[in-house]
Amino acid sequence: MTTVNPAAAVQITGLQKAFGDLEVLRGIDFEVARGEVVCIIGPSGSGKSTLLRCVNLLEEPTAGQVYVGGVELTDPDVDIDAARRRVGMVFQQFNLFPHLSVLGNVTIAQRKVLRRSAEEADRIARDNLVRVGLADKVDAYPAQLSGGQQQRVAIARALAMGPDVMLFDEPTSALDPELVGDVLGVMRKLALEGMTMLVVTHEMSFAREVADRVVFMDGGVIVEEGPPSKVIGDPAYERTRRFLSRVL
Ligand code: ADP
Ligand code: MG
């Protein structure tokens, strides 16, 4: 039996995921404490996105448990929509609605999913757009924004739902290099504010500076984890060293 740790923001035990014959996650166990920032690194195809997608049940695990805030998402009786609302996700592709303004993009799920009034959704959207430095863009449309600005709108949209945990899947990988810094700056600020964050990234300088812990994945397992100074600065395993020699 799993011991549920009520202090953990996220707890994953024995997580496996297969697509047909392809075993993508082969038994993942780990916890994220409240307010902790964990960066997940690893080669392409190692299962990083699948792991994040299992944390908000965009993918259904083949085996194992996922708890968010002590609530088991993998329990068949759980109110999955309610549980999922506690988890915000930001993707590599920003997935904004092109026909909606910035304000529309940040209010729509608040209104349709959380049933907030227009006034409340509007106020919360504006507060979160201030948070990501886009107070002056409320009336703009996605096509009028840079990639970095669009990604910050996507972050504001996720924050407006009031999540306990934020998941980021390579949030800067689709951006021109000069726009990466603004997005990482917003994420750094969120981390300092105490947001619990699980970040898949190839930005090793961000991981070094901001992560409390770095997890290196390869072949669907966690190979090693620890403080960035250890995992990035002095890795224990050859597989980690080989990966780092390619990205650093
Ligand atoms: P990463 O994010 O580390 O690059 P992914 O989690 O995206 O890795 O993918 C891990 C493996 O799972 C890859 O081999 C990928 O092709 C496979 N995979 C991911 N999603 C699916 C899916 N929906 N159906 C089949 N195979 C998938
Ligand atoms: Mg991925």
PDB file of C-alpha atoms and ligand atoms in Angstrom:
ATOM      1  CA  MET A   1       0.000   0.000   0.000  1.00  0.00           C
ATOM      2  CA  THR A   2       1.019   3.516  -0.728  1.00  0.00           C
ATOM      3  CA  THR A   3       1.571   5.876   2.171  1.00  0.00           C
ATOM      4  CA  VAL A   4      -0.048   9.150   1.236  1.00  0.00           C
ATOM      5  CA  ASN A   5       2.053  12.120   2.238  1.00  0.00           C
ATOM      6  CA  PRO A   6      -0.435  14.924   2.907  1.00  0.00           C
ATOM      7  CA  ALA A   7       2.395  17.475   2.897  1.00  0.00           C
ATOM      8  CA  ALA A   8       3.311  16.666  -0.709  1.00  0.00           C
ATOM      9  CA  ALA A   9       1.903  18.823  -3.486  1.00  0.00           C
ATOM     10  CA  VAL A  10       2.402  15.976  -5.942  1.00  0.00           C
ATOM     11  CA  GLN A  11       3.086  12.346  -5.139  1.00  0.00           C
ATOM     12  CA  ILE A  12       3.680   9.715  -7.787  1.00  0.00           C
ATOM     13  CA  THR A  13       4.047   6.043  -6.955  1.00  0.00           C
ATOM     14  CA  GLY A  14       4.842   3.131  -9.238  1.00  0.00           C
ATOM     15  CA  LEU A  15       3.726   5.105 -12.290  1.00  0.00           C
ATOM     16  CA  GLN A  16       3.778   3.182 -15.550  1.00  0.00           C
ATOM     17  CA  LYS A  17       2.490   4.160 -18.932  1.00  0.00           C
ATOM     18  CA  ALA A  18       2.491   2.096 -22.103  1.00  0.00           C
ATOM     19  CA  PHE A  19       1.198   2.936 -25.541  1.00  0.00           C
ATOM     20  CA  GLY A  20       0.430  -0.521 -26.909  1.00  0.00           C
ATOM     21  CA  ASP A  21       3.701  -2.438 -26.681  1.00  0.00           C
ATOM     22  CA  LEU A  22       5.747   0.691 -26.085  1.00  0.00           C
ATOM     23  CA  GLU A  23       6.566   1.109 -22.392  1.00  0.00           C
ATOM     24  CA  VAL A  24       7.184   4.812 -21.975  1.00  0.00           C
ATOM     25  CA  LEU A  25       7.158   5.136 -18.169  1.00  0.00           C
ATOM     26  CA  ARG A  26       8.580   2.119 -16.372  1.00  0.00           C
ATOM     27  CA  GLY A  27       7.927   2.792 -12.721  1.00  0.00           C
ATOM     28  CA  ILE A  28       8.305   6.372 -11.561  1.00  0.00           C
ATOM     29  CA  ASP A  29       8.264   7.289  -7.867  1.00  0.00           C
ATOM     30  CA  PHE A  30       8.702  10.803  -6.673  1.00  0.00           C
ATOM     31  CA  GLU A  31       7.250  13.648  -4.650  1.00  0.00           C
ATOM     32  CA  VAL A  32       7.143  17.366  -5.023  1.00  0.00           C
ATOM     33  CA  ALA A  33       6.831  19.346  -1.792  1.00  0.00           C
ATOM     34  CA  ARG A  34       4.660  22.456  -1.565  1.00  0.00           C
ATOM     35  CA  GLY A  35       6.549  25.434  -2.934  1.00  0.00           C
ATOM     36  CA  GLU A  36       9.235  23.254  -4.467  1.00  0.00           C
ATOM     37  CA  VAL A  37      10.544  23.810  -7.995  1.00  0.00           C
ATOM     38  CA  VAL A  38      11.582  20.595  -9.736  1.00  0.00           C
ATOM     39  CA  CYS A  39      13.182  20.637 -13.185  1.00  0.00           C
ATOM     40  CA  ILE A  40      12.977  17.471 -15.275  1.00  0.00           C
ATOM     41  CA  ILE A  41      15.709  16.998 -17.840  1.00  0.00           C
ATOM     42  CA  GLY A  42      16.519  14.145 -20.189  1.00  0.00           C
ATOM     43  CA  PRO A  43      16.842  13.160 -23.815  1.00  0.00           C
ATOM     44  CA  SER A  44      14.027  13.378 -26.331  1.00  0.00           C
ATOM     45  CA  GLY A  45      11.711  10.378 -26.029  1.00  0.00           C
ATOM     46  CA  SER A  46      12.643   9.630 -22.418  1.00  0.00           C
ATOM     47  CA  GLY A  47       9.049  10.137 -21.235  1.00  0.00           C
ATOM     48  CA  LYS A  48       9.173  13.647 -19.765  1.00  0.00           C
ATOM     49  CA  SER A  49       6.027  14.926 -21.488  1.00  0.00           C
ATOM     50  CA  THR A  50       4.173  11.710 -20.769  1.00  0.00           C
ATOM     51  CA  LEU A  51       5.066  12.058 -17.085  1.00  0.00           C
ATOM     52  CA  LEU A  52       3.690  15.610 -16.932  1.00  0.00           C
ATOM     53  CA  ARG A  53       0.603  14.559 -18.875  1.00  0.00           C
ATOM     54  CA  CYS A  54      -0.041  11.822 -16.313  1.00  0.00           C
ATOM     55  CA  VAL A  55       0.052  14.420 -13.507  1.00  0.00           C
ATOM     56  CA  ASN A  56      -3.081  16.072 -14.862  1.00  0.00           C
ATOM     57  CA  LEU A  57      -4.477  12.911 -16.467  1.00  0.00           C
ATOM     58  CA  LEU A  58      -4.178  14.072 -20.047  1.00  0.00           C
ATOM     59  CA  GLU A  59      -2.805  10.527 -20.212  1.00  0.00           C
ATOM     60  CA  GLU A  60      -4.253   7.705 -18.168  1.00  0.00           C
ATOM     61  CA  PRO A  61      -1.515   5.743 -16.399  1.00  0.00           C
ATOM     62  CA  THR A  62      -1.251   2.015 -17.089  1.00  0.00           C
ATOM     63  CA  ALA A  63      -0.322   1.432 -13.445  1.00  0.00           C
ATOM     64  CA  GLY A  64       0.497   3.415 -10.333  1.00  0.00           C
ATOM     65  CA  GLN A  65      -0.954   6.362  -8.481  1.00  0.00           C
ATOM     66  CA  VAL A  66      -0.866  10.117  -8.884  1.00  0.00           C
ATOM     67  CA  TYR A  67      -1.849  12.348  -5.952  1.00  0.00           C
ATOM     68  CA  VAL A  68      -2.204  16.092  -6.112  1.00  0.00           C
ATOM     69  CA  GLY A  69      -2.649  17.822  -2.771  1.00  0.00           C
ATOM     70  CA  GLY A  70      -3.381  14.449  -1.165  1.00  0.00           C
ATOM     71  CA  VAL A  71      -6.236  13.672  -3.611  1.00  0.00           C
ATOM     72  CA  GLU A  72      -5.711  10.589  -5.740  1.00  0.00           C
ATOM     73  CA  LEU A  73      -6.311  11.530  -9.371  1.00  0.00           C
ATOM     74  CA  THR A  74      -6.036   7.892 -10.377  1.00  0.00           C
ATOM     75  CA  ASP A  75      -8.890   6.883  -8.074  1.00  0.00           C
ATOM     76  CA  PRO A  76     -11.757   5.878 -10.396  1.00  0.00           C
ATOM     77  CA  ASP A  77     -14.225   7.621  -8.075  1.00  0.00           C
ATOM     78  CA  VAL A  78     -12.440  10.970  -7.973  1.00  0.00           C
ATOM     79  CA  ASP A  79     -14.090  14.089  -9.425  1.00  0.00           C
ATOM     80  CA  ILE A  80     -11.520  14.334 -12.153  1.00  0.00           C
ATOM     81  CA  ASP A  81     -12.489  17.811 -13.341  1.00  0.00           C
ATOM     82  CA  ALA A  82     -12.247  19.221  -9.838  1.00  0.00           C
ATOM     83  CA  ALA A  83      -8.908  17.500  -9.254  1.00  0.00           C
ATOM     84  CA  ARG A  84      -7.529  18.615 -12.609  1.00  0.00           C
ATOM     85  CA  ARG A  85      -8.324  22.255 -11.883  1.00  0.00           C
ATOM     86  CA  ARG A  86      -5.687  22.201  -9.169  1.00  0.00           C
ATOM     87  CA  VAL A  87      -3.041  21.650 -11.835  1.00  0.00           C
ATOM     88  CA  GLY A  88      -2.121  24.319 -14.390  1.00  0.00           C
ATOM     89  CA  MET A  89      -0.250  23.370 -17.533  1.00  0.00           C
ATOM     90  CA  VAL A  90       1.816  25.379 -19.987  1.00  0.00           C
ATOM     91  CA  PHE A  91       2.880  23.732 -23.243  1.00  0.00           C
ATOM     92  CA  GLN A  92       5.613  24.357 -25.770  1.00  0.00           C
ATOM     93  CA  GLN A  93       2.919  25.516 -28.211  1.00  0.00           C
ATOM     94  CA  PHE A  94       0.901  28.231 -26.498  1.00  0.00           C
ATOM     95  CA  ASN A  95      -2.505  27.035 -27.791  1.00  0.00           C
ATOM     96  CA  LEU A  96      -4.216  30.424 -27.485  1.00  0.00           C
ATOM     97  CA  PHE A  97      -7.544  30.966 -29.205  1.00  0.00           C
ATOM     98  CA  PRO A  98      -6.665  33.163 -32.211  1.00  0.00           C
ATOM     99  CA  HIS A  99     -10.144  34.705 -32.451  1.00  0.00           C
ATOM    100  CA  LEU A 100     -10.185  35.826 -28.805  1.00  0.00           C
ATOM    101  CA  SER A 101      -8.399  38.825 -27.323  1.00  0.00           C
ATOM    102  CA  VAL A 102      -5.834  38.348 -24.580  1.00  0.00           C
ATOM    103  CA  LEU A 103      -8.529  39.122 -22.020  1.00  0.00           C
ATOM    104  CA  GLY A 104     -10.876  36.633 -23.711  1.00  0.00           C
ATOM    105  CA  ASN A 105      -8.209  33.946 -23.635  1.00  0.00           C
ATOM    106  CA  VAL A 106      -7.577  34.444 -19.913  1.00  0.00           C
ATOM    107  CA  THR A 107     -11.272  34.625 -18.926  1.00  0.00           C
ATOM    108  CA  ILE A 108     -12.904  31.878 -21.007  1.00  0.00           C
ATOM    109  CA  ALA A 109     -12.012  28.863 -18.869  1.00  0.00           C
ATOM    110  CA  GLN A 110     -12.643  30.802 -15.670  1.00  0.00           C
ATOM    111  CA  ARG A 111     -16.179  31.464 -16.883  1.00  0.00           C
ATOM    112  CA  LYS A 112     -16.946  28.123 -18.535  1.00  0.00           C
ATOM    113  CA  VAL A 113     -15.158  25.775 -16.142  1.00  0.00           C
ATOM    114  CA  LEU A 114     -15.165  27.667 -12.834  1.00  0.00           C
ATOM    115  CA  ARG A 115     -18.460  29.497 -13.571  1.00  0.00           C
ATOM    116  CA  ARG A 116     -17.055  32.816 -12.420  1.00  0.00           C
ATOM    117  CA  SER A 117     -19.014  35.947 -13.289  1.00  0.00           C
ATOM    118  CA  ALA A 118     -17.719  38.126 -16.123  1.00  0.00           C
ATOM    119  CA  GLU A 119     -16.648  40.791 -13.619  1.00  0.00           C
ATOM    120  CA  GLU A 120     -14.739  38.404 -11.389  1.00  0.00           C
ATOM    121  CA  ALA A 121     -13.075  36.618 -14.313  1.00  0.00           C
ATOM    122  CA  ASP A 122     -12.098  39.964 -15.781  1.00  0.00           C
ATOM    123  CA  ARG A 123     -10.550  41.183 -12.533  1.00  0.00           C
ATOM    124  CA  ILE A 124      -8.617  37.944 -11.977  1.00  0.00           C
ATOM    125  CA  ALA A 125      -7.437  37.970 -15.609  1.00  0.00           C
ATOM    126  CA  ARG A 126      -6.136  41.528 -15.302  1.00  0.00           C
ATOM    127  CA  ASP A 127      -4.362  40.724 -12.027  1.00  0.00           C
ATOM    128  CA  ASN A 128      -2.616  37.783 -13.655  1.00  0.00           C
ATOM    129  CA  LEU A 129      -1.731  39.729 -16.792  1.00  0.00           C
ATOM    130  CA  VAL A 130      -0.031  42.258 -14.497  1.00  0.00           C
ATOM    131  CA  ARG A 131       1.817  39.354 -12.924  1.00  0.00           C
ATOM    132  CA  VAL A 132       3.276  38.308 -16.303  1.00  0.00           C
ATOM    133  CA  GLY A 133       4.005  41.884 -17.379  1.00  0.00           C
ATOM    134  CA  LEU A 134       1.277  42.201 -20.013  1.00  0.00           C
ATOM    135  CA  ALA A 135      -1.155  44.662 -18.421  1.00  0.00           C
ATOM    136  CA  ASP A 136      -1.013  46.798 -21.576  1.00  0.00           C
ATOM    137  CA  LYS A 137      -1.973  43.917 -23.912  1.00  0.00           C
ATOM    138  CA  VAL A 138      -5.422  42.981 -22.605  1.00  0.00           C
ATOM    139  CA  ASP A 139      -7.142  44.005 -25.849  1.00  0.00           C
ATOM    140  CA  ALA A 140      -4.542  42.623 -28.261  1.00  0.00           C
ATOM    141  CA  TYR A 141      -5.071  39.452 -30.293  1.00  0.00           C
ATOM    142  CA  PRO A 142      -2.569  36.573 -30.248  1.00  0.00           C
ATOM    143  CA  ALA A 143      -1.373  37.291 -33.801  1.00  0.00           C
ATOM    144  CA  GLN A 144      -0.335  40.786 -32.672  1.00  0.00           C
ATOM    145  CA  LEU A 145       1.950  39.393 -29.969  1.00  0.00           C
ATOM    146  CA  SER A 146       5.441  37.935 -30.029  1.00  0.00           C
ATOM    147  CA  GLY A 147       5.871  34.269 -29.140  1.00  0.00           C
ATOM    148  CA  GLY A 148       7.210  35.266 -25.737  1.00  0.00           C
ATOM    149  CA  GLN A 149       4.189  37.449 -25.064  1.00  0.00           C
ATOM    150  CA  GLN A 150       1.833  34.673 -26.216  1.00  0.00           C
ATOM    151  CA  GLN A 151       3.520  32.240 -23.851  1.00  0.00           C
ATOM    152  CA  ARG A 152       3.138  34.722 -20.981  1.00  0.00           C
ATOM    153  CA  VAL A 153      -0.585  34.980 -21.813  1.00  0.00           C
ATOM    154  CA  ALA A 154      -0.729  31.177 -21.622  1.00  0.00           C
ATOM    155  CA  ILE A 155       0.927  31.343 -18.185  1.00  0.00           C
ATOM    156  CA  ALA A 156      -1.563  34.010 -17.022  1.00  0.00           C
ATOM    157  CA  ARG A 157      -4.410  31.845 -18.317  1.00  0.00           C
ATOM    158  CA  ALA A 158      -3.215  28.884 -16.261  1.00  0.00           C
ATOM    159  CA  LEU A 159      -2.608  31.032 -13.156  1.00  0.00           C
ATOM    160  CA  ALA A 160      -6.086  32.571 -13.385  1.00  0.00           C
ATOM    161  CA  MET A 161      -7.551  29.155 -12.570  1.00  0.00           C
ATOM    162  CA  GLY A 162      -5.852  29.296  -9.158  1.00  0.00           C
ATOM    163  CA  PRO A 163      -3.822  26.076  -9.463  1.00  0.00           C
ATOM    164  CA  ASP A 164      -1.881  24.532  -6.580  1.00  0.00           C
ATOM    165  CA  VAL A 165       0.752  23.226  -8.977  1.00  0.00           C
ATOM    166  CA  MET A 166       2.027  24.501 -12.308  1.00  0.00           C
ATOM    167  CA  LEU A 167       3.411  22.136 -14.943  1.00  0.00           C
ATOM    168  CA  PHE A 168       5.593  23.519 -17.729  1.00  0.00           C
ATOM    169  CA  ASP A 169       6.515  21.361 -20.733  1.00  0.00           C
ATOM    170  CA  GLU A 170       9.462  22.971 -22.537  1.00  0.00           C
ATOM    171  CA  PRO A 171       7.789  26.381 -22.338  1.00  0.00           C
ATOM    172  CA  THR A 172      10.607  28.189 -24.155  1.00  0.00           C
ATOM    173  CA  SER A 173      11.520  25.608 -26.810  1.00  0.00           C
ATOM    174  CA  ALA A 174       9.368  27.208 -29.536  1.00  0.00           C
ATOM    175  CA  LEU A 175      10.640  30.743 -28.891  1.00  0.00           C
ATOM    176  CA  ASP A 176      13.222  32.802 -30.707  1.00  0.00           C
ATOM    177  CA  PRO A 177      16.300  33.005 -28.471  1.00  0.00           C
ATOM    178  CA  GLU A 178      15.837  36.693 -27.663  1.00  0.00           C
ATOM    179  CA  LEU A 179      12.341  36.005 -26.260  1.00  0.00           C
ATOM    180  CA  VAL A 180      13.303  33.151 -23.953  1.00  0.00           C
ATOM    181  CA  GLY A 181      14.526  35.415 -21.144  1.00  0.00           C
ATOM    182  CA  ASP A 182      11.167  37.150 -20.588  1.00  0.00           C
ATOM    183  CA  VAL A 183       9.343  33.855 -20.147  1.00  0.00           C
ATOM    184  CA  LEU A 184      12.017  32.433 -17.852  1.00  0.00           C
ATOM    185  CA  GLY A 185      11.885  35.704 -15.896  1.00  0.00           C
ATOM    186  CA  VAL A 186       8.154  35.243 -15.256  1.00  0.00           C
ATOM    187  CA  MET A 187       8.770  31.640 -14.194  1.00  0.00           C
ATOM    188  CA  ARG A 188      11.579  32.718 -11.866  1.00  0.00           C
ATOM    189  CA  LYS A 189       9.254  35.244 -10.240  1.00  0.00           C
ATOM    190  CA  LEU A 190       6.545  32.610  -9.774  1.00  0.00           C
ATOM    191  CA  ALA A 191       9.098  30.339  -8.132  1.00  0.00           C
ATOM    192  CA  LEU A 192      10.119  33.128  -5.740  1.00  0.00           C
ATOM    193  CA  GLU A 193       6.445  33.689  -4.888  1.00  0.00           C
ATOM    194  CA  GLY A 194       6.323  30.087  -3.686  1.00  0.00           C
ATOM    195  CA  MET A 195       4.460  28.404  -6.552  1.00  0.00           C
ATOM    196  CA  THR A 196       4.940  24.648  -6.744  1.00  0.00           C
ATOM    197  CA  MET A 197       6.385  23.984 -10.182  1.00  0.00           C
ATOM    198  CA  LEU A 198       7.322  20.967 -12.275  1.00  0.00           C
ATOM    199  CA  VAL A 199       9.300  22.147 -15.288  1.00  0.00           C
ATOM    200  CA  VAL A 200      10.547  20.106 -18.232  1.00  0.00           C
ATOM    201  CA  THR A 201      13.315  22.202 -19.754  1.00  0.00           C
ATOM    202  CA  HIS A 202      16.572  22.200 -21.655  1.00  0.00           C
ATOM    203  CA  GLU A 203      17.498  25.566 -20.103  1.00  0.00           C
ATOM    204  CA  MET A 204      20.268  24.372 -17.828  1.00  0.00           C
ATOM    205  CA  SER A 205      21.061  27.844 -16.488  1.00  0.00           C
ATOM    206  CA  PHE A 206      17.415  28.199 -15.391  1.00  0.00           C
ATOM    207  CA  ALA A 207      17.527  24.762 -13.775  1.00  0.00           C
ATOM    208  CA  ARG A 208      20.755  25.631 -11.971  1.00  0.00           C
ATOM    209  CA  GLU A 209      19.457  28.928 -10.651  1.00  0.00           C
ATOM    210  CA  VAL A 210      15.798  28.235  -9.935  1.00  0.00           C
ATOM    211  CA  ALA A 211      15.318  24.508  -9.322  1.00  0.00           C
ATOM    212  CA  ASP A 212      15.360  23.151  -5.794  1.00  0.00           C
ATOM    213  CA  ARG A 213      15.813  19.737  -7.357  1.00  0.00           C
ATOM    214  CA  VAL A 214      16.690  18.343 -10.769  1.00  0.00           C
ATOM    215  CA  VAL A 215      15.404  14.994 -12.014  1.00  0.00           C
ATOM    216  CA  PHE A 216      17.227  13.296 -14.888  1.00  0.00           C
ATOM    217  CA  MET A 217      15.081  10.830 -16.849  1.00  0.00           C
ATOM    218  CA  ASP A 218      16.171   8.359 -19.480  1.00  0.00           C
ATOM    219  CA  GLY A 219      14.288   5.410 -20.967  1.00  0.00           C
ATOM    220  CA  GLY A 220      11.177   5.958 -18.859  1.00  0.00           C
ATOM    221  CA  VAL A 221      12.898   5.875 -15.474  1.00  0.00           C
ATOM    222  CA  ILE A 222      14.437   8.426 -13.143  1.00  0.00           C
ATOM    223  CA  VAL A 223      18.174   7.821 -13.416  1.00  0.00           C
ATOM    224  CA  GLU A 224      19.157  10.333 -10.751  1.00  0.00           C
ATOM    225  CA  GLU A 225      17.803  13.305  -8.869  1.00  0.00           C
ATOM    226  CA  GLY A 226      19.123  15.855  -6.436  1.00  0.00           C
ATOM    227  CA  PRO A 227      20.118  19.485  -6.117  1.00  0.00           C
ATOM    228  CA  PRO A 228      21.186  21.121  -9.389  1.00  0.00           C
ATOM    229  CA  SER A 229      24.750  21.494  -8.144  1.00  0.00           C
ATOM    230  CA  LYS A 230      24.895  17.710  -7.917  1.00  0.00           C
ATOM    231  CA  VAL A 231      22.857  16.464 -10.911  1.00  0.00           C
ATOM    232  CA  ILE A 232      24.054  19.134 -13.350  1.00  0.00           C
ATOM    233  CA  GLY A 233      27.343  20.037 -11.692  1.00  0.00           C
ATOM    234  CA  ASP A 234      28.581  16.607 -10.653  1.00  0.00           C
ATOM    235  CA  PRO A 235      26.355  13.824 -12.017  1.00  0.00           C
ATOM    236  CA  ALA A 236      26.802  10.309 -10.663  1.00  0.00           C
ATOM    237  CA  TYR A 237      25.865   8.423 -13.829  1.00  0.00           C
ATOM    238  CA  GLU A 238      27.441   8.159 -17.245  1.00  0.00           C
ATOM    239  CA  ARG A 239      24.021   8.497 -18.912  1.00  0.00           C
ATOM    240  CA  THR A 240      23.526  11.874 -17.215  1.00  0.00           C
ATOM    241  CA  ARG A 241      27.022  13.036 -18.159  1.00  0.00           C
ATOM    242  CA  ARG A 242      26.485  12.051 -21.786  1.00  0.00           C
ATOM    243  CA  PHE A 243      23.197  13.966 -21.928  1.00  0.00           C
ATOM    244  CA  LEU A 244      24.693  17.050 -20.285  1.00  0.00           C
ATOM    245  CA  SER A 245      27.660  17.060 -22.653  1.00  0.00           C
ATOM    246  CA  ARG A 246      25.166  17.482 -25.504  1.00  0.00           C
ATOM    247  CA  VAL A 247      23.062  20.270 -23.992  1.00  0.00           C
ATOM    248  CA  LEU A 248      25.539  22.357 -21.997  1.00  0.00           C
TER     249      LEU A 248
HETATM  250  P1  ADP B   1       9.871  13.365 -24.120  1.00  0.00           P
HETATM  251  O1  ADP B   1       8.887  14.403 -23.701  1.00  0.00           O
HETATM  252  O2  ADP B   1      10.865  13.017 -23.063  1.00  0.00           O
HETATM  253  O3  ADP B   1      10.552  13.703 -25.406  1.00  0.00           O
HETATM  254  P2  ADP B   1       7.520  11.748 -24.566  1.00  0.00           P
HETATM  255  O4  ADP B   1       6.907  11.537 -23.247  1.00  0.00           O
HETATM  256  O5  ADP B   1       6.904  12.770 -25.463  1.00  0.00           O
HETATM  257  O6  ADP B   1       9.081  12.013 -24.385  1.00  0.00           O
HETATM  258  O7  ADP B   1       7.521  10.401 -25.391  1.00  0.00           O
HETATM  259  C1  ADP B   1       8.097   9.217 -24.893  1.00  0.00           C
HETATM  260  C2  ADP B   1       7.825   8.103 -25.877  1.00  0.00           C
HETATM  261  O8  ADP B   1       6.445   7.851 -25.938  1.00  0.00           O
HETATM  262  C3  ADP B   1       8.256   8.407 -27.315  1.00  0.00           C
HETATM  263  O9  ADP B   1       8.777   7.231 -27.869  1.00  0.00           O
HETATM  264  C4  ADP B   1       6.960   8.791 -27.973  1.00  0.00           C
HETATM  265  O10 ADP B   1       6.998   8.522 -29.350  1.00  0.00           O
HETATM  266  C5  ADP B   1       5.960   7.915 -27.261  1.00  0.00           C
HETATM  267  N1  ADP B   1       4.615   8.486 -27.217  1.00  0.00           N
HETATM  268  C6  ADP B   1       4.251   9.637 -26.606  1.00  0.00           C
HETATM  269  N2  ADP B   1       2.932   9.866 -26.720  1.00  0.00           N
HETATM  270  C7  ADP B   1       2.431   8.828 -27.429  1.00  0.00           C
HETATM  271  C8  ADP B   1       1.124   8.470 -27.891  1.00  0.00           C
HETATM  272  N3  ADP B   1       0.054   9.229 -27.619  1.00  0.00           N
HETATM  273  N4  ADP B   1       1.001   7.330 -28.591  1.00  0.00           N
HETATM  274  C9  ADP B   1       2.070   6.541 -28.854  1.00  0.00           C
HETATM  275  N5  ADP B   1       3.330   6.803 -28.451  1.00  0.00           N
HETATM  276  C10 ADP B   1       3.512   7.938 -27.750  1.00  0.00           C
HETATM  277 MG    MG B   2       8.403  16.241 -24.507  1.00  0.00          MG
END
